[in-house]
Coordinates of C-alpha atoms in Angstrom, one line a residue:
M1 CA -7.0 19.0 -44.1
A2 CA -9.4 21.6 -42.8
T3 CA -9.5 25.0 -44.6
V4 CA -8.2 28.1 -42.8
E5 CA -11.8 29.4 -42.3
T6 CA -12.9 26.1 -40.7
S7 CA -9.8 25.9 -38.4
L8 CA -10.2 29.5 -37.2
A9 CA -14.0 29.0 -36.7
R10 CA -13.3 25.9 -34.6
A11 CA -10.6 27.8 -32.7
K12 CA -13.0 30.6 -31.8
A13 CA -15.6 28.0 -30.7
H14 CA -13.0 26.3 -28.4
L15 CA -12.0 29.7 -27.0
H16 CA -15.7 30.5 -26.3
K17 CA -16.0 27.2 -24.4
G18 CA -12.8 28.0 -22.4
D19 CA -10.7 25.3 -24.1
V20 CA -7.8 27.6 -24.7
A21 CA -5.3 24.8 -25.3
R22 CA -7.3 23.4 -28.3
A23 CA -7.8 26.9 -29.7
K24 CA -4.0 27.4 -29.6
V25 CA -3.4 24.1 -31.4
L26 CA -5.7 25.1 -34.2
C27 CA -4.2 28.6 -34.5
R28 CA -0.7 27.2 -34.6
D29 CA -1.7 24.7 -37.3
V30 CA -2.9 27.6 -39.5
L31 CA 0.2 29.6 -38.8
A32 CA 2.4 26.7 -39.6
R33 CA 0.9 26.6 -43.0
Y34 CA 0.4 30.3 -43.5
P35 CA 2.8 32.2 -41.1
R36 CA 1.5 35.6 -42.3
N37 CA -2.2 34.9 -41.9
A38 CA -3.5 38.1 -40.1
R39 CA -6.7 36.5 -38.7
A40 CA -4.8 33.6 -37.1
R41 CA -2.2 36.0 -35.7
A42 CA -4.9 38.3 -34.3
L43 CA -6.8 35.4 -32.7
M44 CA -3.5 34.0 -31.3
A45 CA -2.8 37.4 -29.7
R46 CA -6.2 37.3 -27.9
L47 CA -5.4 34.0 -26.3
P48 CA -4.0 34.1 -22.7
E49 CA -0.3 33.9 -22.0
A50 CA 1.4 30.5 -21.6
A51 CA 2.0 31.0 -17.9
P52 CA -0.1 32.5 -15.1
S53 CA 1.1 35.7 -13.4
Q54 CA 3.4 35.5 -10.4
D55 CA 0.7 37.3 -8.4
L56 CA -1.8 34.5 -9.2
L57 CA 0.6 31.8 -8.3
E58 CA 1.4 33.5 -5.0
K59 CA -2.2 33.7 -4.1
L60 CA -2.7 30.0 -4.8
V61 CA 0.3 29.2 -2.6
E62 CA -1.1 31.4 0.2
A63 CA -4.5 29.7 0.0
H64 CA -2.8 26.3 0.2
Q65 CA -0.8 27.3 3.2
A66 CA -4.0 28.6 4.9
G67 CA -5.5 25.1 4.6
H68 CA -7.8 25.7 1.6
T69 CA -6.5 22.6 -0.1
L70 CA -9.7 21.5 -1.9
L71 CA -10.4 25.1 -3.0
V72 CA -6.9 25.4 -4.5
A73 CA -7.4 22.0 -6.3
E74 CA -10.6 23.3 -7.9
Q75 CA -9.1 26.7 -8.9
V76 CA -6.0 25.1 -10.4
A77 CA -8.1 22.6 -12.3
R78 CA -9.9 25.5 -13.9
L79 CA -6.7 27.3 -14.8
L80 CA -4.9 24.3 -16.3
P81 CA -6.9 24.3 -19.6
V82 CA -5.9 28.0 -19.9
Y83 CA -2.2 27.4 -19.1
P84 CA -1.6 23.8 -20.1
D85 CA 2.2 24.4 -20.4
S86 CA 2.6 25.8 -16.9
Y87 CA 5.0 23.6 -15.0
V88 CA 4.2 25.4 -11.7
L89 CA 0.4 24.9 -12.0
W90 CA 0.9 21.2 -12.7
Q91 CA 3.1 20.9 -9.7
I92 CA 0.6 22.7 -7.4
H93 CA -2.2 20.6 -8.8
G94 CA -0.3 17.3 -8.2
G95 CA 0.7 18.4 -4.7
V96 CA -2.7 19.3 -3.5
L97 CA -4.2 16.1 -5.0
L98 CA -1.6 14.1 -3.1
E99 CA -2.7 15.8 0.2
L100 CA -6.3 15.0 -0.7
G101 CA -5.4 11.3 -1.3
A102 CA -6.3 11.4 -5.0
F103 CA -3.2 9.5 -5.9
P104 CA -3.8 8.4 -9.5
Q105 CA -4.9 11.9 -10.5
A106 CA -1.9 13.4 -8.6
E107 CA 0.4 11.1 -10.5
E108 CA -1.0 12.2 -13.8
S109 CA -0.5 15.9 -12.9
L110 CA 3.1 15.4 -11.6
A111 CA 3.9 13.3 -14.6
R112 CA 2.8 16.2 -16.8
A113 CA 5.0 18.6 -14.8
A114 CA 8.0 16.3 -15.1
G115 CA 7.4 16.0 -18.8
L116 CA 7.5 19.8 -19.1
R117 CA 10.7 20.1 -17.1
P118 CA 12.6 16.8 -17.3
D119 CA 15.8 18.8 -16.5
L120 CA 14.6 19.6 -13.0
A121 CA 15.4 17.2 -10.2
E122 CA 12.5 18.6 -8.2
A123 CA 10.0 17.6 -10.9
R124 CA 11.2 14.0 -10.9
V125 CA 11.3 13.8 -7.1
N126 CA 7.6 14.9 -6.9
H127 CA 6.7 12.5 -9.6
S128 CA 8.4 9.7 -7.7
V129 CA 6.3 10.6 -4.6
A130 CA 3.1 10.2 -6.6
L131 CA 4.2 7.0 -8.2
R132 CA 5.1 5.6 -4.8
A133 CA 1.6 6.6 -3.5
T134 CA 0.0 4.5 -6.3
G135 CA 2.2 1.5 -5.5
R136 CA 4.3 1.8 -8.7
M137 CA 7.7 1.3 -6.9
A138 CA 9.9 0.4 -9.8
E139 CA 8.8 3.5 -11.7
A140 CA 9.2 5.6 -8.6
E141 CA 12.8 4.4 -8.2
T142 CA 13.6 5.1 -11.8
Q143 CA 12.3 8.7 -11.4
V144 CA 14.1 9.5 -8.2
R145 CA 17.4 8.0 -9.4
A146 CA 17.1 10.2 -12.5
A147 CA 16.7 13.1 -10.2
L148 CA 19.9 12.2 -8.4
D149 CA 21.7 11.9 -11.7
L150 CA 20.6 15.5 -12.4
D151 CA 21.6 16.7 -8.9
P152 CA 23.5 14.2 -6.7
D153 CA 23.3 16.5 -3.7
H154 CA 19.5 17.1 -3.9
A155 CA 18.4 16.4 -0.3
G156 CA 14.8 15.8 -1.2
A157 CA 15.9 13.2 -3.8
R158 CA 18.0 11.3 -1.3
M159 CA 15.1 11.2 1.2
E160 CA 12.7 10.2 -1.5
L161 CA 15.0 7.3 -2.6
A162 CA 15.2 6.2 1.1
S163 CA 11.4 6.2 1.2
V164 CA 11.1 4.2 -2.0
L165 CA 13.6 1.7 -0.7
A166 CA 11.7 1.4 2.6
D167 CA 8.4 0.9 0.8
R168 CA 10.0 -1.8 -1.3
G169 CA 11.2 -3.6 1.8
A170 CA 14.9 -2.8 1.3
L171 CA 15.1 -1.3 4.8
P172 CA 18.8 -1.9 5.5
E173 CA 19.7 0.1 2.4
A174 CA 17.1 2.8 3.2
A175 CA 18.4 3.0 6.8
E176 CA 22.0 3.4 5.6
L177 CA 21.0 6.3 3.4
C178 CA 19.0 7.9 6.2
Q179 CA 22.1 7.7 8.5
T180 CA 24.1 9.5 5.8
V181 CA 21.4 12.2 5.6
I182 CA 21.3 12.6 9.4
E183 CA 25.0 12.9 9.7
E184 CA 24.9 15.9 7.3
T185 CA 21.5 17.3 8.4
P186 CA 20.3 15.9 11.8
E187 CA 16.9 17.7 11.7
V188 CA 15.3 15.5 9.0
A189 CA 12.3 14.0 10.6
T190 CA 11.5 11.6 7.7
A191 CA 15.0 10.1 8.0
H192 CA 14.4 9.4 11.7
N193 CA 11.0 7.9 11.0
I194 CA 12.4 5.5 8.4
L195 CA 15.2 4.5 10.9
G196 CA 12.4 3.7 13.4
V197 CA 10.6 1.5 10.9
A198 CA 13.9 -0.4 10.1
S199 CA 14.7 -0.9 13.8
Y200 CA 11.1 -2.0 14.6
E201 CA 11.1 -4.6 11.8
E202 CA 14.4 -6.0 13.1
G203 CA 13.1 -6.3 16.6
R204 CA 15.1 -3.4 18.1
F205 CA 12.1 -1.8 19.8
D206 CA 13.9 0.7 22.1
E207 CA 15.8 2.1 19.1
A208 CA 12.6 2.3 17.1
R209 CA 10.8 4.2 19.8
A210 CA 13.7 6.6 20.2
S211 CA 13.8 7.3 16.4
Y212 CA 10.0 8.0 16.3
E213 CA 10.3 10.3 19.3
T214 CA 13.1 12.2 17.6
A215 CA 11.0 12.5 14.4
V216 CA 8.0 13.9 16.4
D217 CA 10.3 16.3 18.4
I218 CA 11.7 17.7 15.1
A219 CA 8.3 17.9 13.4
P220 CA 5.3 17.9 15.8
G221 CA 2.9 17.8 12.9
F222 CA 4.4 14.6 11.4
A223 CA 1.3 12.4 11.5
E224 CA 2.9 9.2 10.3
A225 CA 5.6 9.4 13.0
H226 CA 2.9 10.0 15.6
R227 CA 1.0 6.9 14.4
N228 CA 4.2 4.7 14.4
L229 CA 5.1 5.9 17.9
A230 CA 1.5 5.5 19.3
A231 CA 1.4 1.9 18.2
I232 CA 4.5 0.8 20.2
K233 CA 4.7 2.9 23.3
R234 CA 3.3 2.5 26.8
W235 CA 0.7 5.1 27.4
T236 CA -0.2 7.2 30.4
A237 CA -3.1 9.7 30.6
E238 CA -0.5 12.6 31.1
D239 CA 1.5 11.7 28.0
A240 CA 2.4 14.9 26.1
Q241 CA 2.1 13.1 22.8
L242 CA -1.6 12.6 23.4
D243 CA -2.0 16.4 23.5
Q244 CA 0.0 16.8 20.4
M245 CA -2.1 14.3 18.5
R246 CA -5.3 15.9 19.8
A247 CA -4.1 19.3 18.6
L248 CA -3.4 17.9 15.1
Y249 CA -6.8 16.3 15.1
D250 CA -8.5 19.6 15.9
D251 CA -6.7 21.4 13.0
P252 CA -9.3 21.8 10.3
S253 CA -6.5 22.2 7.6
L254 CA -5.0 18.7 8.3
P255 CA -5.0 16.7 5.0
P256 CA -7.3 13.7 5.0
M257 CA -4.5 11.1 4.9
D258 CA -2.7 12.7 7.9
R259 CA -6.1 12.9 9.7
A260 CA -6.5 9.2 9.2
R261 CA -3.1 8.5 10.6
V262 CA -3.7 10.7 13.6
C263 CA -7.1 8.9 14.2
F264 CA -5.4 5.6 14.3
G265 CA -2.7 6.9 16.7
L266 CA -5.5 8.3 19.0
F267 CA -7.2 4.9 18.8
D268 CA -4.1 3.2 20.0
A269 CA -3.7 5.6 22.8
C270 CA -7.3 5.5 24.0
D271 CA -7.5 1.8 23.6
A272 CA -4.4 1.3 25.8
L273 CA -5.8 3.7 28.4
G274 CA -9.1 1.8 28.5
Q275 CA -11.1 4.7 27.0
T276 CA -13.1 2.4 24.6
D277 CA -15.8 4.8 23.6
A278 CA -13.3 7.5 22.6
A279 CA -11.1 4.9 20.9
W280 CA -14.0 3.5 18.9
G281 CA -14.9 7.0 17.6
F282 CA -11.4 7.6 16.4
L283 CA -11.2 4.2 14.9
Q284 CA -14.4 4.7 13.0
E285 CA -13.3 8.1 11.6
G286 CA -9.9 6.8 10.7
N287 CA -11.3 3.8 8.9
A288 CA -13.9 5.9 7.0
L289 CA -11.2 8.3 5.8
R290 CA -9.0 5.4 4.6
K291 CA -11.9 3.7 2.8
A292 CA -12.8 7.0 1.1
L293 CA -9.3 7.7 0.1
M294 CA -9.0 4.3 -1.5
G295 CA -12.4 4.6 -3.2
Y296 CA -13.2 1.1 -2.0
D297 CA -16.5 -0.7 -2.4
I298 CA -17.2 -4.3 -1.3
S299 CA -18.8 -4.9 -4.7
Q300 CA -15.2 -4.9 -6.1
D301 CA -14.3 -8.0 -4.2
V302 CA -17.7 -9.7 -4.7
A303 CA -17.0 -9.4 -8.4
L304 CA -13.5 -10.7 -7.9
F305 CA -14.7 -13.9 -6.2
R306 CA -17.4 -14.4 -8.8
R307 CA -14.7 -14.4 -11.5
L308 CA -12.6 -16.8 -9.4
E309 CA -15.5 -19.2 -9.2
E310 CA -16.0 -19.1 -12.9
M311 CA -12.4 -19.9 -13.6
A312 CA -12.0 -23.5 -15.0
V313 CA -8.5 -24.9 -14.2
T314 CA -7.1 -28.3 -15.3
P315 CA -3.9 -29.5 -13.7
L316 CA -0.6 -29.9 -15.7
V317 CA 0.1 -33.5 -16.3
Q318 CA 3.9 -33.4 -16.8
V319 CA 6.2 -30.8 -15.5
D320 CA 10.0 -30.3 -15.3
P321 CA 11.6 -30.5 -11.9
A322 CA 11.4 -27.2 -10.0
P323 CA 14.7 -25.4 -9.0
V324 CA 13.2 -24.7 -5.6
V325 CA 10.1 -25.8 -3.8
P326 CA 7.8 -23.0 -2.8
I327 CA 5.9 -23.2 0.5
F328 CA 2.8 -21.0 0.3
I329 CA 1.6 -19.6 3.6
L330 CA -1.8 -18.0 3.1
G331 CA -4.9 -16.9 4.9
M332 CA -6.7 -13.8 6.1
P333 CA -4.3 -11.0 7.1
R334 CA -3.7 -11.0 10.8
S335 CA -4.5 -14.7 11.1
G336 CA -1.0 -15.8 12.1
T337 CA 0.7 -16.1 8.7
T338 CA 3.7 -14.1 9.8
L339 CA 4.3 -16.3 12.8
T340 CA 3.9 -19.4 10.7
E341 CA 6.5 -18.1 8.2
Q342 CA 8.9 -17.3 11.1
I343 CA 8.5 -20.9 12.4
V344 CA 9.0 -22.5 9.0
S345 CA 11.8 -20.3 7.7
A346 CA 13.7 -20.9 11.0
H347 CA 14.4 -24.4 9.5
G348 CA 17.9 -24.8 8.1
Q349 CA 16.6 -25.9 4.7
V350 CA 14.0 -23.1 4.2
A351 CA 14.5 -19.5 3.1
G352 CA 11.8 -16.9 4.1
A353 CA 10.9 -14.6 1.2
G354 CA 8.1 -12.7 2.9
E355 CA 5.1 -11.4 1.0
L356 CA 5.8 -11.7 -2.7
P357 CA 3.5 -10.1 -5.3
L358 CA 4.6 -12.7 -8.0
L359 CA 1.4 -14.7 -8.4
A360 CA -0.8 -11.6 -8.5
D361 CA 1.4 -10.1 -11.3
L362 CA 1.5 -13.4 -13.3
A363 CA -2.2 -14.1 -12.9
R364 CA -3.5 -10.6 -13.7
G365 CA -4.8 -11.5 -17.1
L366 CA -6.5 -14.6 -15.9
L367 CA -8.3 -12.6 -13.2
E368 CA -9.5 -10.2 -15.9
G369 CA -11.3 -13.0 -17.8
E370 CA -8.7 -14.8 -19.9
R371 CA -9.4 -18.5 -20.3
V372 CA -6.9 -20.6 -18.3
T373 CA -5.1 -22.7 -20.9
E374 CA -2.2 -25.2 -20.5
E375 CA 0.0 -22.6 -22.1
H376 CA -1.1 -20.0 -19.5
L377 CA -0.3 -22.5 -16.6
R378 CA 3.1 -23.4 -18.0
A379 CA 4.0 -19.7 -18.4
L380 CA 2.8 -19.0 -14.8
R381 CA 4.8 -22.0 -13.5
R382 CA 8.0 -20.9 -15.4
G383 CA 7.7 -17.3 -14.4
Y384 CA 6.9 -17.9 -10.8
L385 CA 9.7 -20.5 -10.2
E386 CA 12.3 -18.4 -11.9
A387 CA 11.4 -15.4 -9.8
V388 CA 11.0 -17.1 -6.5
A389 CA 14.3 -18.9 -6.9
E390 CA 16.0 -15.5 -6.6
H391 CA 14.8 -15.3 -3.0
A392 CA 15.9 -18.8 -2.0
G393 CA 19.6 -17.9 -1.4
G394 CA 20.6 -21.5 -2.2
A395 CA 17.9 -23.1 0.1
R396 CA 15.9 -26.0 -1.2
L397 CA 12.6 -24.6 -0.1
V398 CA 11.4 -21.0 0.0
T399 CA 8.3 -19.5 1.7
D400 CA 5.9 -17.1 0.0
K401 CA 3.7 -15.5 2.7
M402 CA 1.4 -13.4 0.6
P403 CA -1.9 -13.9 2.6
H404 CA -4.2 -13.2 -0.4
N405 CA -2.6 -16.0 -2.4
F406 CA -5.7 -18.0 -1.3
C407 CA -7.3 -16.3 -4.3
F408 CA -5.0 -18.3 -6.6
L409 CA -5.4 -21.7 -4.9
P410 CA -6.6 -23.5 -8.1
L411 CA -3.7 -22.0 -10.1
I412 CA -1.1 -23.0 -7.5
C413 CA -2.5 -26.6 -7.3
A414 CA -2.6 -26.9 -11.1
A415 CA 0.7 -25.3 -12.1
L416 CA 2.9 -26.1 -9.1
P417 CA 2.2 -29.7 -8.1
E418 CA 5.3 -29.8 -5.9
A419 CA 4.3 -26.8 -3.9
R420 CA 3.4 -27.1 -0.2
I421 CA 0.4 -25.0 0.9
V422 CA -0.3 -24.0 4.5
H423 CA -3.6 -22.3 5.2
V424 CA -3.6 -20.5 8.5
V425 CA -7.0 -20.1 10.1
R426 CA -8.1 -18.1 13.1
D427 CA -11.5 -17.5 14.7
A428 CA -13.5 -15.1 12.6
P429 CA -14.3 -12.4 15.2
S430 CA -10.6 -12.1 16.2
V431 CA -9.3 -11.9 12.7
C432 CA -12.0 -9.4 11.6
W433 CA -11.3 -7.2 14.7
S434 CA -7.6 -7.4 14.2
N435 CA -8.0 -6.2 10.6
L436 CA -10.4 -3.5 11.5
K437 CA -8.1 -1.8 14.0
Q438 CA -5.0 -2.1 11.9
Y439 CA -3.6 0.7 9.8
F440 CA -2.1 -1.1 6.9
T441 CA 0.5 0.8 4.8
A442 CA -0.5 -1.3 1.7
S443 CA -3.3 0.2 -0.5
S444 CA -4.8 -3.2 -1.4
L445 CA -6.8 -3.9 1.7
G446 CA -9.8 -1.6 1.4
Y447 CA -12.2 -4.1 3.0
C448 CA -10.4 -3.7 6.3
Y449 CA -11.7 -0.2 6.9
D450 CA -15.4 -0.9 7.5
L451 CA -17.1 -3.2 9.9
D452 CA -19.6 -4.5 7.5
D453 CA -17.0 -4.8 4.7
V454 CA -14.5 -6.9 6.7
T455 CA -17.2 -9.3 7.9
A456 CA -18.6 -9.7 4.4
Y457 CA -15.1 -10.2 3.0
H458 CA -14.4 -12.9 5.6
G459 CA -17.5 -14.7 4.3
L460 CA -16.3 -14.5 0.7
Y461 CA -12.8 -15.8 1.8
R462 CA -14.3 -18.6 4.0
D463 CA -16.6 -19.9 1.3
W464 CA -13.9 -19.7 -1.5
T465 CA -11.2 -21.5 0.5
A466 CA -13.6 -24.3 1.5
R467 CA -14.6 -24.8 -2.1
C468 CA -10.9 -24.9 -3.2
E469 CA -9.9 -27.4 -0.5
A470 CA -12.8 -29.6 -1.5
A471 CA -11.9 -29.4 -5.2
W472 CA -8.2 -30.2 -4.5
P473 CA -8.2 -32.7 -1.6
G474 CA -5.0 -33.2 0.2
R475 CA -3.2 -30.2 -1.3
V476 CA -3.9 -27.7 1.4
R477 CA -2.7 -28.2 5.0
R478 CA -4.8 -26.2 7.5
L479 CA -3.0 -24.8 10.5
D480 CA -5.2 -23.7 13.5
Y481 CA -3.6 -20.5 15.0
A482 CA -5.3 -21.0 18.4
A483 CA -4.0 -24.6 18.6
L484 CA -0.5 -23.5 17.4
T485 CA -0.3 -20.8 20.2
A486 CA -1.8 -23.1 22.8
D487 CA 0.6 -26.0 22.2
P488 CA 3.5 -24.7 20.0
E489 CA 5.7 -27.8 20.1
Q490 CA 3.1 -30.3 19.2
E491 CA 1.7 -28.2 16.4
T492 CA 5.1 -27.2 15.0
R493 CA 6.4 -30.7 14.9
A494 CA 3.3 -31.8 13.1
L495 CA 3.6 -28.9 10.6
I496 CA 7.3 -29.5 9.9
A497 CA 6.6 -33.2 9.3
D498 CA 3.7 -32.5 7.0
L499 CA 6.0 -30.2 4.9
G500 CA 8.2 -33.2 4.3
L501 CA 11.1 -31.8 6.4
N502 CA 13.3 -33.4 9.1
W503 CA 12.9 -31.9 12.5
D504 CA 14.9 -28.8 13.3
A505 CA 14.7 -27.5 16.9
A506 CA 15.2 -23.9 15.7
C507 CA 11.6 -24.0 14.6
L508 CA 10.5 -23.8 18.2
S509 CA 12.2 -20.4 18.7
P510 CA 10.8 -18.3 15.9
Q511 CA 11.6 -15.2 18.0
D512 CA 15.3 -15.9 17.3
N513 CA 14.8 -16.0 13.5
G514 CA 16.8 -12.9 12.6
R515 CA 15.2 -12.2 9.2
A516 CA 13.5 -8.8 8.7
V517 CA 9.7 -8.9 8.9
H518 CA 7.8 -6.4 6.8
T519 CA 4.3 -6.9 8.1
A520 CA 2.1 -5.5 10.8
S521 CA 3.1 -8.5 13.0
A522 CA 6.8 -7.5 13.1
G523 CA 6.6 -6.7 16.8
Q524 CA 4.7 -9.8 17.8
V525 CA 6.9 -12.4 16.2
R526 CA 10.0 -11.0 18.1
K527 CA 8.5 -12.5 21.3
P528 CA 8.2 -16.2 22.3
I529 CA 5.0 -17.7 21.1
Y530 CA 2.1 -16.8 23.5
R531 CA -1.5 -18.0 23.6
A532 CA -3.7 -16.3 21.1
R533 CA -6.2 -13.8 22.5
T534 CA -9.7 -14.4 21.3
E535 CA -11.4 -11.7 23.4
A536 CA -9.5 -8.5 22.3
W537 CA -12.7 -7.2 20.6
V538 CA -14.9 -7.8 23.7
P539 CA -14.5 -4.3 25.2
Y540 CA -16.0 -3.1 22.0
A541 CA -18.8 -5.6 21.9
R542 CA -21.6 -3.1 22.0
H543 CA -20.1 -1.4 18.9
V544 CA -19.3 -4.5 16.9
G545 CA -21.7 -7.1 18.4
D546 CA -24.4 -7.0 15.6
A547 CA -21.8 -7.3 12.9
F548 CA -19.9 -10.1 14.6
A549 CA -23.0 -12.0 15.7
G550 CA -23.3 -13.6 12.2
L551 CA -19.7 -14.7 12.0
R552 CA -19.1 -18.4 12.1
L553 CA -16.1 -19.5 14.2
D554 CA -13.6 -21.0 11.8
S555 CA -11.1 -22.3 14.4

């Protein structure tokens, strides 16, 4: 144990460097041992108070409201070492970091605030918002439900729970909660926006548009509602929403995440109006913002595919019968995987589970370099089959339509020999363009927000899947999206037969499949199958031509 002299000398040194928190710890340590020590008490008296003044807090709030978000973040970061126990400062810090898109750092700050005041519903609600932004939905739900335990009537907690449920895909439950909120307080824009999302994913497009319009009417600065509405409406040059979005775009205080949303909304509007040069400018800016907020670099995925190539996998020889048979539907996002799942899950013997993160969760250690042993494969098999059976609802087969499961093709083939695998392929320029112009709500598709990145990623995907299909002959059934949409009946009959199923005519009417669809293709699959467009990117050829010139057509 350090002497009093040493502890106090170190405390003074920390104070000199501005590390007040550490200086306080050392002084408190001395006083715990020697409560009457005059030098420790004198030094402690020189240290700043535990909380900043109300005047300082008000100035920070005023600066934030004036749009100086980055400046406030920097000022608060300098104050936190001085006032490490200030709940309000941690809340402000977390809030401004959320606006700036620094989600992991925001979560740390709001977790600190919640730790200081676990008795406040507001603290837990804000922590839930940050956890949701980082994709940690289970933890977010735990926090917001704890907030409701503290204050069952907390309006913000109820709306945050609805948002958590919506992000988890539990849209019926989220919509029911929003309806309750609206009955009590009609002017809650977020509730109307979530109702719009729920209606859209169930194919009720007029209701979705009406809900988004209400959200925008209530809160003209609600960027996410603007983006949702812009993507589904018919545009005219005189549309008032266009002026609203341009006004938001011109606001220098608009947070980066909201600016990205507005840029994508303006792209949709200008694209529909044939204003391709303006549309391309908004798309480029929106994509650049999204990429920056995610901190994405293509080297991350280059390294991932290198690790995949180094993975040595030996198939299991004997396995117990599976409780259900999984049908993996995989491929690049926007390649037709959602339509394929709608077709297959329309069959009376198949349940549609949507995009399940199960394999990614179970294989995380293997992706980080662990050697693939028989024990690993059996654990993966057991864990996956137990979890996916919960989505089957008594059906014999169940679809898992996580597009990026192509990363795990060797693991699927080795651990799940009974699984059916459908790889949906689409011509490379079309799929790259469709990804580039899509605002994905998921935070795992960083390569989609840059022209060079998306084409480079497509090359990684193409080479990897070709390698896997050669290594595991006969296991992967390719489905050509262009051929499927050109001759739906012939291709669908062949697909159903190859899956080992008897024919079910319902598979020819995927638009009548009533299951909720939680993907960017939710609107498209509510219509009868129509021929795939391969020229949607052509009006932008002079912008994308050089990047697309090197793409090889894959279908």
